[in-house]
């Protein structure tokens, strides 16, 4: 997949420094990434590693301090509008209006992607059916369970049939059942639509189970890269947990759940 | 340009539905002007405010400007919350025109504040206000312009502060002196010379004077025109300022 067709995600030396009164914070220090069409790329790292900063840059929300990236065939710096039309972005915080009913949130998202009124209603209905949100359309988003919220947020990210879907810590805070459902959903999105998915996580089991390929980041740099099997083999580790420990010299700050 | 209008319409619709869903939104910002109308207005009914006409013709225009000021200056609270839960980022990651989130919300605020103003005027009539219809209707144009100006600045500020208390502190610090200095409750015709002079640096002074003249049916004596110039000028500055502050927040979150 990567190498055969031009990568859908091609990132070189991406960096970001925040200037604070207390001094500069080098959140991301020159990251390289690639992902091919239909690939699920896991960005694994402890809290503060720079995962969110990286994703926000790739989603055009934060100007990089350095580096370049091509996202879905469009240059991040020269054509951010071209990028926005072709990505879905689901923030860790989700970005739902608590008072807004589910159906309305879906339709408005379509309108923001410049679908016609009828077009965005049709797309909303399609996604609601596909992501099992049909019975929730009238419900305000504040009244959803954690798993339902995540499904809606991902549905919002899929409204424009993106080539790349960014999921920032999509299962943090979910119960085990909802996590498993979400993994299935991500796999299904990739299978049905060939969507490239970049997801960040600090759960080792999630990275192991879901990602085709992993990029391990620590303190703003890529410290290892490969398939979960590669990484384990390379470090003679039985589990990803052991491999991670060998690579970074420490555990991620959350235990690998269930 | 057409795309900007269409996108602004989308955000206006979304914001308007938010407002209509909320049970408190109609009264948001209205409580103070209403209390002043009911509890202070009657006290003035036998006082000569030296503006010509009845005290209600001077008092109600002041309350309208107060409503725009309080209602407009604090709309940023709403966007602060949306920014914190990631709604703004979600919008920014779509092709939506970058000015639409600001302009669509501002348009909603203008509609809401003009409707509230109309309500206030109707209540004023119940208390004893009599004013020419044309003047009252023209007064809403001033309310709309002023509301737009304040909402734009309020959103621009809210996008550039870190916390809600920080925003509230700045907004409160600005609002109270402005309200007093503009002569909203009691007109500056009663003021000693130095206070009257100081009040002339406050743009709302010209807005409220113009609306008072409109309520007296004095359309052509220059006060109305001066008020229109200052208010429209303020709205224009606020438009550019608000857009610049919005862009700035995207560069340095
Ligand atoms: N807006 C910001 N201003 C200053 N520092 C920030 C900002 N956003 C992130 N950081 C810092 O950058 C580093 C990486 O953060 P982040 O990308 O959120 O990590 P992760 O998502 O991997 O937990 C952290 O040290 C964090 O404190
Ligand atoms: Mg994060």
Short mmCIF file of C-alpha atoms in Angstrom, two decimals, chain B residues 14 49 64 70 87 91 99 110 147 179 188 191 196 212 216 225 231:
data_model
loop_
_atom_site.label_atom_id
_atom_site.label_comp_id
_atom_site.label_asym_id
_atom_site.label_seq_id
_atom_site.Cartn_x
_atom_site.Cartn_y
_atom_site.Cartn_z
CA UNK B 14 -27.49 27.40 13.55
CA UNK B 49 -34.50 65.99 32.15
CA UNK B 64 -32.30 50.68 24.48
CA UNK B 70 -25.03 44.79 27.98
CA UNK B 87 -17.07 23.49 18.28
CA UNK B 91 -16.04 24.46 12.06
CA UNK B 99 -15.42 34.94 8.65
CA UNK B 110 -28.58 41.85 16.07
CA UNK B 147 -25.44 45.69 18.80
CA UNK B 179 -22.67 53.15 30.55
CA UNK B 188 -25.82 64.58 30.01
CA UNK B 191 -24.24 67.21 33.77
CA UNK B 196 -20.50 66.58 29.59
CA UNK B 212 -33.56 60.64 21.96
CA UNK B 216 -38.89 63.60 19.90
CA UNK B 225 -26.89 62.47 11.53
CA UNK B 231 -22.52 54.52 15.29
#
